[in-house]
Amino acid sequence: MGPQSLSRRKREETRTAHDEGVTAPPSAAAPPRGDRPVVDPAPAGSTARRLDPRRLAALGFLLPLLAYLVAFYAYPLWRNIDMSLHDYNLAAFVQGNAQFVALDNFRAVLSDPTFRPALVNTVLFTVGSIAVQFTLGLALAVFFRRTFPLSAPLRAMFLVPWLLPLIVSGSTWSWMLNSDNGVVNSAMQAVGLDGVNWLTSPGTALLSVTIANIWLGVPFNLVILFAGLQNIPDELYEAAELDGASSWQQFRSITFPLLKPVSAITLLLGLIYTLKVVDIIWIMTRGGPGDSSTTFATWSYREAFGTGLPEFSPAAAVGNLLILVALVAGFVYIRLQRRREHA
Amino acid sequence: MGVLLVAVMLFPVYWMFNVSLTQTSDLRSDPPRLVPFGGTLDGYRAVLDQQLPALGTSLLIGFGTVLVTLAIAAPAGYALGKLRPRGSEALNFLLLVAQMIPAVVMAMGFYAVYLNLGLLNSVWGLILADSTIAVPFGVLLFTTFVRGIPDDLLKAAQIDGAGTVRTFVSIVLPLSRNSLLTVSLFAFLWAWSDFIFASTLNRTGDLIPITLSIYAFIGNNTTQWNAIMATAVVASIPAAVLLVVAQRHISAGVTAGAVKD
C-alpha cells in the first residue's frame, strides 16, 4: 500500500470519527472514553454543586429517561420476577390472585424433560455460531484490511444480512433449505449427493438454524474486528514485511496478539446476543421437530406465547435464568472494557 | 476475489429476488430456475393487493418509535454528556446492561403490564415496547457525541445569556444532526424489523405490522412463495435505503452501539 492511500484512509477515519463522535476503538455501546477518566474524581465542594442550577437542569433533562427506565424496564422486569415466583395463568392474570410458590417454577423447569435438550442445544448453537462467525469475520476483516479498488462498497455489502429484518432472512433460508424445492438440496443433488431434510429432521434442524444465524452474525464480527484492525499501526506490518515475514507470520505475531482485547469483546458480545436469539429459530423451525432445535430463549418464548395455552410462570423462570447468564457476561464485558481503557 | 466473497455472502438475498419473480408453476421445478427469465410480477401484485395496510402499520410504528426514542434519548444524552450530574456512571452502566436483557423476557414483562393496562394489540403499546430496543443505544450514542462538543462553545452561549434549555435547543441539537440521524435510522429499522414484540403484544390486533404479516403467510403452508418473497423484498426496502443513504453511519453505529436483538 502506498503512502498516499494510507494517508487517505487515515483522513477518512478521522472524518468519520469527527462526524459521529465515535473514534475507531470499537467500544460497544460507547462507554466513557478517551479524554475523561472513567470514574469521576470526587467533585470538589459537593455541597455547593448540589444547589447549582445546572445540576437541577441536568436532572430535568434526565427525568424523561429515568421515568422511562422505571416504567419500561424496571417495571416489566419486576413483573417478570413476580411471575416466576407465582403460579400464573391467564385467569390469575386478570383476577390478580396468583398463588405464591417461591422457587417451585425454577424446580419444575430444571426437572422438565425439555431442560436437558435445551441446555445442550443452547451450548451447541451459541458456541457453533460464535466460533464460525468470529473466524469468518476475522478472515474477512484481514482480507479487507488491504484497500483495493471497490473495497469500501464491497465491505458495505457485507452489512446486508445484518440489516435485513429477521423474518426476511428466516423465510428466505427456510425456502432455500426446503426439502423438496430448496435450492440447497437441488445443488447437492446436482453434484451427486442425497438431499437432506434440513428443517424437518431432528438431526439437522439445529445445524440449519445455526448456519442461518452464522450468516446473520458475520457482518457484526467483520465490522468490529475491522475497526480493531484499523488501530494497528501500518508501520508494524511494513517493518515485518521488510524483515521478510510471511502473511501468516504477520498475522500470528502482529494481528492476533494486538487484536486480542477487541476479540475478547467481540466474542463476549457475540455470546450475549446469541443467547437471546429467538426470532430466527422460531421462524425457521419453532424449536422443532420435537425439542431438537429448542434453546433456552425459544423454550421460554414457546411456553409463554408459542402454544394456545400460555404458561407464563415457567417461561418467566427460564427467562430469569437467561438474564442471570447475560448479567454475568455483562459484568465481564464491562471489566474488559475498563481494562482496555486503562491500558 | 472480493466480488466472489460478496456473491457467496449475498446469495440468499439474490435468491429471495429470484424467487419473488418466479412464476408459481415454476417454483417447484427441478432443477430450480437460477435466473428469473420469463418471470412474473404476480408476487408483487399480491403485495400491492394484500400487504399495503401492514406496510402502513409498520411505517407508523417505525416513525412513532423514532419520535419516542429521540424525545427520551436526546435530552438524556446532553445531560449525561455535558451536565454530568452525580450518578451518571451508574446510569451508563444500567443502560449497557439494559441492552443485554433478552427480548423474550421484556416481551413477557410487557405482556403482563399491558394485559392489565389494556394496551395489548394497540399500535401505541407496540411503539413503546419497540422503543426499548433503541433508547439505551440512543442515549449512549448521544452521550458520546455531546461529550465531544467543545466546552468553549457552550460557555460562549452561557455568557450570551442562554440557559441550559436554550443551549440545548440552539447549539447542541443542531450540532448533533448526524447522531440524531444515526439514532433515528436505527430506531426505525429495529422497529420495522421487530418480530418478537409484534408476535407477543399484537397477536390478535387489527393492525398487524409487515413482519407478522409475512409470518402468517408462511404459516399458512402456502404454495405462493413468490408472493412471500416479494413481500420480503418490499420489507427489505428500509434496510436497502439505510445502506445507500447512511453507509458510514451504520459502521459507526455498530461499533458504537453493537446491538441487535
Tab-separated table of C-alpha atoms in Angstrom, chain A residues 15-16 18-33 35-40 43 46 49-50 53-55 57-62 64-66 68-69 71-73 75-77 79-80 83 90 93-94 140 143-144 148 150 152-176 178 180-183 186-187 189 214-216 218-220 223-224 227 269 272-273 275-279 282-283 286 296-297 300-301 304-307 310-312 315-316 318-320 322-323 326-327 329-331 333-334 338, chain B residues 1-3 5-6 8-13 15-16 19 27-32 34 68 71-86 88-89 91-116 128-136 139-141 143-145 147-148 151 158 164-165 168 175 178-179 182 186 189-190 192-196 199-201 203 210-212 214-215 218 223 225 228-229 231-233 235-236 239-240 242-243 247-261:
chain	number	residue	atom	x	y	z
A	15	ARG	CA	-13.644	12.402	9.400
A	16	THR	CA	-15.947	9.634	10.456
A	18	HIS	CA	-15.391	13.630	13.956
A	19	ASP	CA	-18.837	13.364	12.416
A	20	GLU	CA	-20.007	10.728	14.764
A	21	GLY	CA	-18.132	11.452	17.894
A	22	VAL	CA	-17.155	7.828	17.717
A	23	THR	CA	-13.495	7.157	17.278
A	24	ALA	CA	-12.087	3.977	15.958
A	25	PRO	CA	-11.672	1.916	19.130
A	26	PRO	CA	-14.634	-0.392	18.787
A	27	SER	CA	-16.255	0.071	22.112
A	28	ALA	CA	-19.643	-1.464	22.285
A	29	ALA	CA	-22.295	0.918	23.447
A	30	ALA	CA	-19.797	3.713	23.622
A	31	PRO	CA	-18.804	3.817	27.243
A	32	PRO	CA	-16.885	6.804	28.514
A	33	ARG	CA	-13.665	7.107	26.662
A	35	ASP	CA	-10.366	12.426	27.300
A	36	ARG	CA	-12.145	11.764	30.548
A	37	PRO	CA	-11.329	9.300	33.270
A	38	VAL	CA	-13.836	6.508	33.603
A	39	VAL	CA	-14.693	7.243	37.187
A	40	ASP	CA	-15.161	10.874	38.005
A	43	PRO	CA	-16.280	16.561	42.884
A	46	SER	CA	-20.110	18.949	46.544
A	49	ARG	CA	-22.750	21.796	43.486
A	50	ARG	CA	-25.967	20.480	44.909
A	53	PRO	CA	-28.967	25.383	38.890
A	54	ARG	CA	-27.005	23.473	36.261
A	55	ARG	CA	-27.387	20.327	38.344
A	57	ALA	CA	-31.251	21.385	34.811
A	58	ALA	CA	-29.330	18.165	34.363
A	59	LEU	CA	-31.913	16.359	36.425
A	60	GLY	CA	-34.638	17.944	34.338
A	61	PHE	CA	-33.049	16.650	31.135
A	62	LEU	CA	-32.615	13.222	32.647
A	64	PRO	CA	-37.763	11.559	30.954
A	65	LEU	CA	-35.106	8.867	30.717
A	66	LEU	CA	-35.376	7.962	34.389
A	68	TYR	CA	-38.861	5.750	31.057
A	69	LEU	CA	-36.401	3.286	32.556
A	71	ALA	CA	-41.811	2.327	33.524
A	72	PHE	CA	-40.480	0.314	30.612
A	73	TYR	CA	-37.540	-1.583	32.030
A	75	TYR	CA	-41.468	-2.489	35.995
A	76	PRO	CA	-41.721	-5.162	33.255
A	77	LEU	CA	-38.665	-6.873	34.704
A	79	ARG	CA	-43.394	-8.295	36.760
A	80	ASN	CA	-41.250	-10.974	35.206
A	83	MET	CA	-44.425	-14.151	37.595
A	90	LEU	CA	-54.333	-16.285	32.121
A	93	PHE	CA	-53.539	-12.617	35.397
A	94	VAL	CA	-56.893	-10.979	35.034
A	140	LEU	CA	-12.815	-11.076	6.089
A	143	PHE	CA	-8.890	-9.544	3.774
A	144	PHE	CA	-10.411	-6.070	3.660
A	148	PHE	CA	-8.203	-2.255	-3.138
A	150	LEU	CA	-14.119	-1.086	-4.643
A	152	ALA	CA	-15.265	0.025	0.675
A	153	PRO	CA	-18.532	-0.640	-1.200
A	154	LEU	CA	-17.877	-4.375	-1.173
A	155	ARG	CA	-17.333	-4.254	2.555
A	156	ALA	CA	-20.572	-2.349	2.895
A	157	MET	CA	-22.411	-5.083	1.022
A	158	PHE	CA	-21.438	-7.452	3.785
A	159	LEU	CA	-23.673	-5.481	6.124
A	160	VAL	CA	-26.788	-6.571	4.272
A	161	PRO	CA	-27.522	-9.739	6.284
A	162	TRP	CA	-27.282	-7.735	9.474
A	163	LEU	CA	-29.714	-5.081	8.261
A	164	LEU	CA	-32.438	-7.306	6.871
A	165	PRO	CA	-35.449	-7.940	9.076
A	166	LEU	CA	-35.086	-11.378	10.657
A	167	ILE	CA	-38.393	-12.502	9.229
A	168	VAL	CA	-36.981	-11.835	5.759
A	169	SER	CA	-33.779	-13.786	6.334
A	170	GLY	CA	-35.636	-16.503	8.186
A	171	SER	CA	-38.191	-17.108	5.479
A	172	THR	CA	-35.562	-16.940	2.732
A	173	TRP	CA	-33.412	-19.538	4.472
A	174	SER	CA	-36.479	-21.691	5.107
A	175	TRP	CA	-37.264	-21.761	1.431
A	176	MET	CA	-33.645	-22.359	0.443
A	178	ASN	CA	-36.856	-26.669	1.885
A	180	ASP	CA	-38.344	-30.795	-1.876
A	181	ASN	CA	-37.910	-27.456	-3.587
A	182	GLY	CA	-34.968	-25.845	-1.863
A	183	VAL	CA	-32.011	-24.644	-3.859
A	186	SER	CA	-31.016	-29.373	-5.620
A	187	ALA	CA	-27.422	-28.125	-5.640
A	189	GLN	CA	-28.250	-33.462	-5.886
A	214	ILE	CA	-23.866	-17.538	11.405
A	215	TRP	CA	-24.826	-15.817	8.176
A	216	LEU	CA	-26.601	-13.152	10.204
A	218	VAL	CA	-20.732	-12.389	10.244
A	219	PRO	CA	-21.301	-8.690	9.440
A	220	PHE	CA	-21.242	-7.688	13.092
A	223	VAL	CA	-17.296	-4.522	11.348
A	224	ILE	CA	-15.975	-4.645	14.909
A	227	ALA	CA	-12.381	-1.293	13.233
A	269	LEU	CA	-20.962	-9.539	22.825
A	272	ILE	CA	-24.711	-12.160	24.921
A	273	TYR	CA	-26.543	-11.665	21.644
A	275	LEU	CA	-28.071	-16.394	23.946
A	276	LYS	CA	-31.010	-14.077	23.298
A	277	VAL	CA	-31.818	-15.338	19.815
A	278	VAL	CA	-35.436	-16.305	19.382
A	279	ASP	CA	-36.678	-14.990	16.046
A	282	TRP	CA	-38.737	-19.684	15.828
A	283	ILE	CA	-39.334	-18.582	12.256
A	286	ARG	CA	-40.256	-23.281	16.005
A	296	PHE	CA	-33.497	-21.627	26.413
A	297	ALA	CA	-34.704	-18.462	24.733
A	300	SER	CA	-39.194	-19.503	27.168
A	301	TYR	CA	-40.950	-17.996	24.159
A	304	ALA	CA	-45.398	-18.084	27.094
A	305	PHE	CA	-46.593	-17.425	23.564
A	306	GLY	CA	-45.978	-20.395	21.321
A	307	THR	CA	-48.892	-22.579	22.284
A	310	PRO	CA	-49.730	-19.728	27.868
A	311	GLU	CA	-47.607	-20.871	30.796
A	312	PHE	CA	-46.126	-17.594	31.931
A	315	ALA	CA	-41.464	-19.134	30.892
A	316	ALA	CA	-40.529	-16.323	33.235
A	318	VAL	CA	-36.423	-19.719	32.145
A	319	GLY	CA	-36.192	-16.063	31.160
A	320	ASN	CA	-34.762	-15.123	34.526
A	322	LEU	CA	-31.176	-16.226	30.868
A	323	ILE	CA	-30.960	-12.787	32.446
A	326	ALA	CA	-26.478	-12.240	30.471
A	327	LEU	CA	-25.741	-10.219	33.601
A	329	ALA	CA	-21.453	-11.789	30.798
A	330	GLY	CA	-22.284	-8.091	31.058
A	331	PHE	CA	-20.111	-7.632	34.119
A	333	TYR	CA	-17.702	-7.200	29.440
A	334	ILE	CA	-17.522	-4.013	31.460
A	338	ARG	CA	-12.325	-0.799	31.669
B	1	MET	CA	-11.854	-12.249	-5.049
B	2	GLY	CA	-13.751	-9.648	-3.037
B	3	VAL	CA	-16.564	-9.755	-5.560
B	5	LEU	CA	-16.929	-13.370	-1.468
B	6	VAL	CA	-19.743	-10.852	-1.669
B	8	VAL	CA	-21.391	-16.029	-1.867
B	9	MET	CA	-22.488	-13.985	1.107
B	10	LEU	CA	-25.366	-12.358	-0.684
B	11	PHE	CA	-26.611	-15.440	-2.469
B	12	PRO	CA	-29.627	-15.747	-0.131
B	13	VAL	CA	-30.576	-12.164	-0.950
B	15	TRP	CA	-32.362	-15.987	-4.196
B	16	MET	CA	-35.085	-14.003	-2.460
B	19	VAL	CA	-37.991	-16.476	-6.217
B	27	LEU	CA	-41.496	-22.639	-8.095
B	28	ARG	CA	-41.290	-26.385	-7.736
B	29	SER	CA	-39.424	-27.101	-10.942
B	30	ASP	CA	-36.362	-29.249	-10.605
B	31	PRO	CA	-33.675	-28.019	-11.044
B	32	PRO	CA	-34.873	-24.634	-9.788
B	34	LEU	CA	-31.483	-19.778	-11.352
B	68	VAL	CA	-40.230	8.362	21.304
B	71	ALA	CA	-37.558	12.569	22.769
B	72	ILE	CA	-36.083	10.467	25.554
B	73	ALA	CA	-32.539	9.968	24.342
B	74	ALA	CA	-31.510	13.436	23.110
B	75	PRO	CA	-32.030	15.380	26.373
B	76	ALA	CA	-30.620	12.493	28.384
B	77	GLY	CA	-27.533	12.381	26.182
B	78	TYR	CA	-26.995	16.104	26.743
B	79	ALA	CA	-27.357	15.720	30.495
B	80	LEU	CA	-25.013	12.738	30.688
B	81	GLY	CA	-22.506	14.124	28.225
B	82	LYS	CA	-22.126	17.696	29.431
B	83	LEU	CA	-24.019	18.434	32.611
B	84	ARG	CA	-22.839	15.189	34.189
B	85	PRO	CA	-24.828	15.009	37.421
B	86	ARG	CA	-23.684	12.541	40.016
B	88	SER	CA	-24.031	9.372	35.537
B	89	GLU	CA	-21.637	6.471	35.647
B	91	LEU	CA	-26.764	5.231	34.731
B	92	ASN	CA	-24.369	4.485	31.881
B	93	PHE	CA	-23.791	1.094	33.377
B	94	LEU	CA	-27.517	0.435	33.672
B	95	LEU	CA	-28.003	1.331	30.018
B	96	LEU	CA	-25.281	-1.092	28.992
B	97	VAL	CA	-26.876	-3.872	30.971
B	98	ALA	CA	-30.328	-2.939	29.663
B	99	GLN	CA	-29.166	-3.792	26.149
B	100	MET	CA	-28.273	-7.269	27.261
B	101	ILE	CA	-31.684	-8.266	28.567
B	102	PRO	CA	-33.214	-10.894	26.284
B	103	ALA	CA	-36.121	-9.571	24.241
B	104	VAL	CA	-38.284	-12.532	25.172
B	105	VAL	CA	-38.022	-11.542	28.836
B	106	MET	CA	-39.000	-7.977	28.038
B	107	ALA	CA	-41.874	-9.265	25.947
B	108	MET	CA	-43.248	-11.283	28.837
B	109	GLY	CA	-42.964	-8.358	31.206
B	110	PHE	CA	-44.686	-6.066	28.732
B	111	TYR	CA	-47.388	-8.644	28.158
B	112	ALA	CA	-48.155	-8.773	31.866
B	113	VAL	CA	-48.174	-4.996	32.191
B	114	TYR	CA	-50.173	-4.392	29.012
B	115	LEU	CA	-52.742	-7.022	29.894
B	116	ASN	CA	-53.670	-5.012	32.948
B	128	LEU	CA	-43.444	1.981	23.353
B	129	ALA	CA	-42.186	-1.594	23.505
B	130	ASP	CA	-40.150	-1.211	20.307
B	131	SER	CA	-38.571	1.959	21.609
B	132	THR	CA	-36.908	-0.048	24.381
B	133	ILE	CA	-34.701	-1.601	21.716
B	134	ALA	CA	-33.349	1.778	20.667
B	135	VAL	CA	-33.420	4.058	23.730
B	136	PRO	CA	-30.341	2.733	25.563
B	139	VAL	CA	-28.642	7.637	24.944
B	140	LEU	CA	-25.171	6.093	24.837
B	141	LEU	CA	-24.516	7.347	21.310
B	143	THR	CA	-23.702	10.954	25.337
B	144	THR	CA	-20.511	10.124	23.490
B	145	PHE	CA	-21.184	12.695	20.822
B	147	ARG	CA	-19.152	14.904	25.283
B	148	GLY	CA	-17.047	15.705	22.223
B	151	ASP	CA	-16.864	23.267	26.161
B	158	GLN	CA	-23.836	30.811	28.522
B	164	THR	CA	-29.357	25.210	29.617
B	165	VAL	CA	-32.524	24.714	27.625
B	168	PHE	CA	-29.568	22.508	24.190
B	175	LEU	CA	-24.549	20.127	16.126
B	178	ASN	CA	-25.518	13.292	12.408
B	179	SER	CA	-26.035	11.490	15.667
B	182	THR	CA	-27.954	7.665	13.066
B	186	PHE	CA	-31.523	2.504	13.667
B	189	LEU	CA	-35.028	-0.146	11.239
B	190	TRP	CA	-35.314	-2.051	14.512
B	192	TRP	CA	-39.689	-2.030	11.357
B	193	SER	CA	-37.911	-5.388	11.718
B	194	ASP	CA	-39.252	-6.281	15.126
B	195	PHE	CA	-40.805	-9.694	15.318
B	196	ILE	CA	-40.762	-10.679	18.991
B	199	SER	CA	-45.784	-11.512	17.783
B	200	THR	CA	-46.394	-11.323	21.514
B	201	LEU	CA	-48.031	-7.971	22.196
B	203	ARG	CA	-51.117	-11.206	18.286
B	210	ILE	CA	-45.384	-6.408	7.950
B	211	THR	CA	-43.208	-8.848	9.889
B	212	LEU	CA	-46.246	-10.581	11.360
B	214	ILE	CA	-45.095	-12.410	6.433
B	215	TYR	CA	-45.064	-14.829	9.330
B	218	ILE	CA	-45.531	-18.690	5.833
B	223	THR	CA	-47.653	-22.505	-2.274
B	225	TRP	CA	-43.556	-18.490	-2.160
B	228	ILE	CA	-43.895	-14.291	0.236
B	229	MET	CA	-40.501	-13.452	-1.208
B	231	THR	CA	-43.231	-9.210	0.399
B	232	ALA	CA	-39.826	-9.939	1.892
B	233	VAL	CA	-38.177	-7.839	-0.814
B	235	ALA	CA	-39.924	-5.377	3.650
B	236	SER	CA	-36.189	-5.058	2.979
B	239	ALA	CA	-32.585	-1.734	5.033
B	240	ALA	CA	-31.560	-1.006	1.449
B	242	LEU	CA	-30.231	2.721	5.046
B	243	LEU	CA	-27.329	1.047	3.311
B	247	GLN	CA	-23.449	3.531	4.998
B	248	ARG	CA	-20.923	5.417	7.060
B	249	HIS	CA	-23.325	5.803	9.940
B	250	ILE	CA	-24.015	2.103	10.046
B	251	SER	CA	-20.448	1.150	10.791
B	252	ALA	CA	-20.276	3.922	13.353
B	253	GLY	CA	-23.493	2.649	14.860
B	254	VAL	CA	-22.368	-0.947	15.010
B	255	THR	CA	-19.096	-0.148	16.676
B	256	ALA	CA	-20.658	2.399	18.994
B	257	GLY	CA	-23.770	0.530	19.913
B	258	ALA	CA	-23.015	-3.033	18.984
B	259	VAL	CA	-26.590	-4.046	19.493
B	260	LYS	CA	-29.038	-6.096	17.673
B	261	ASP	CA	-31.563	-8.484	19.030
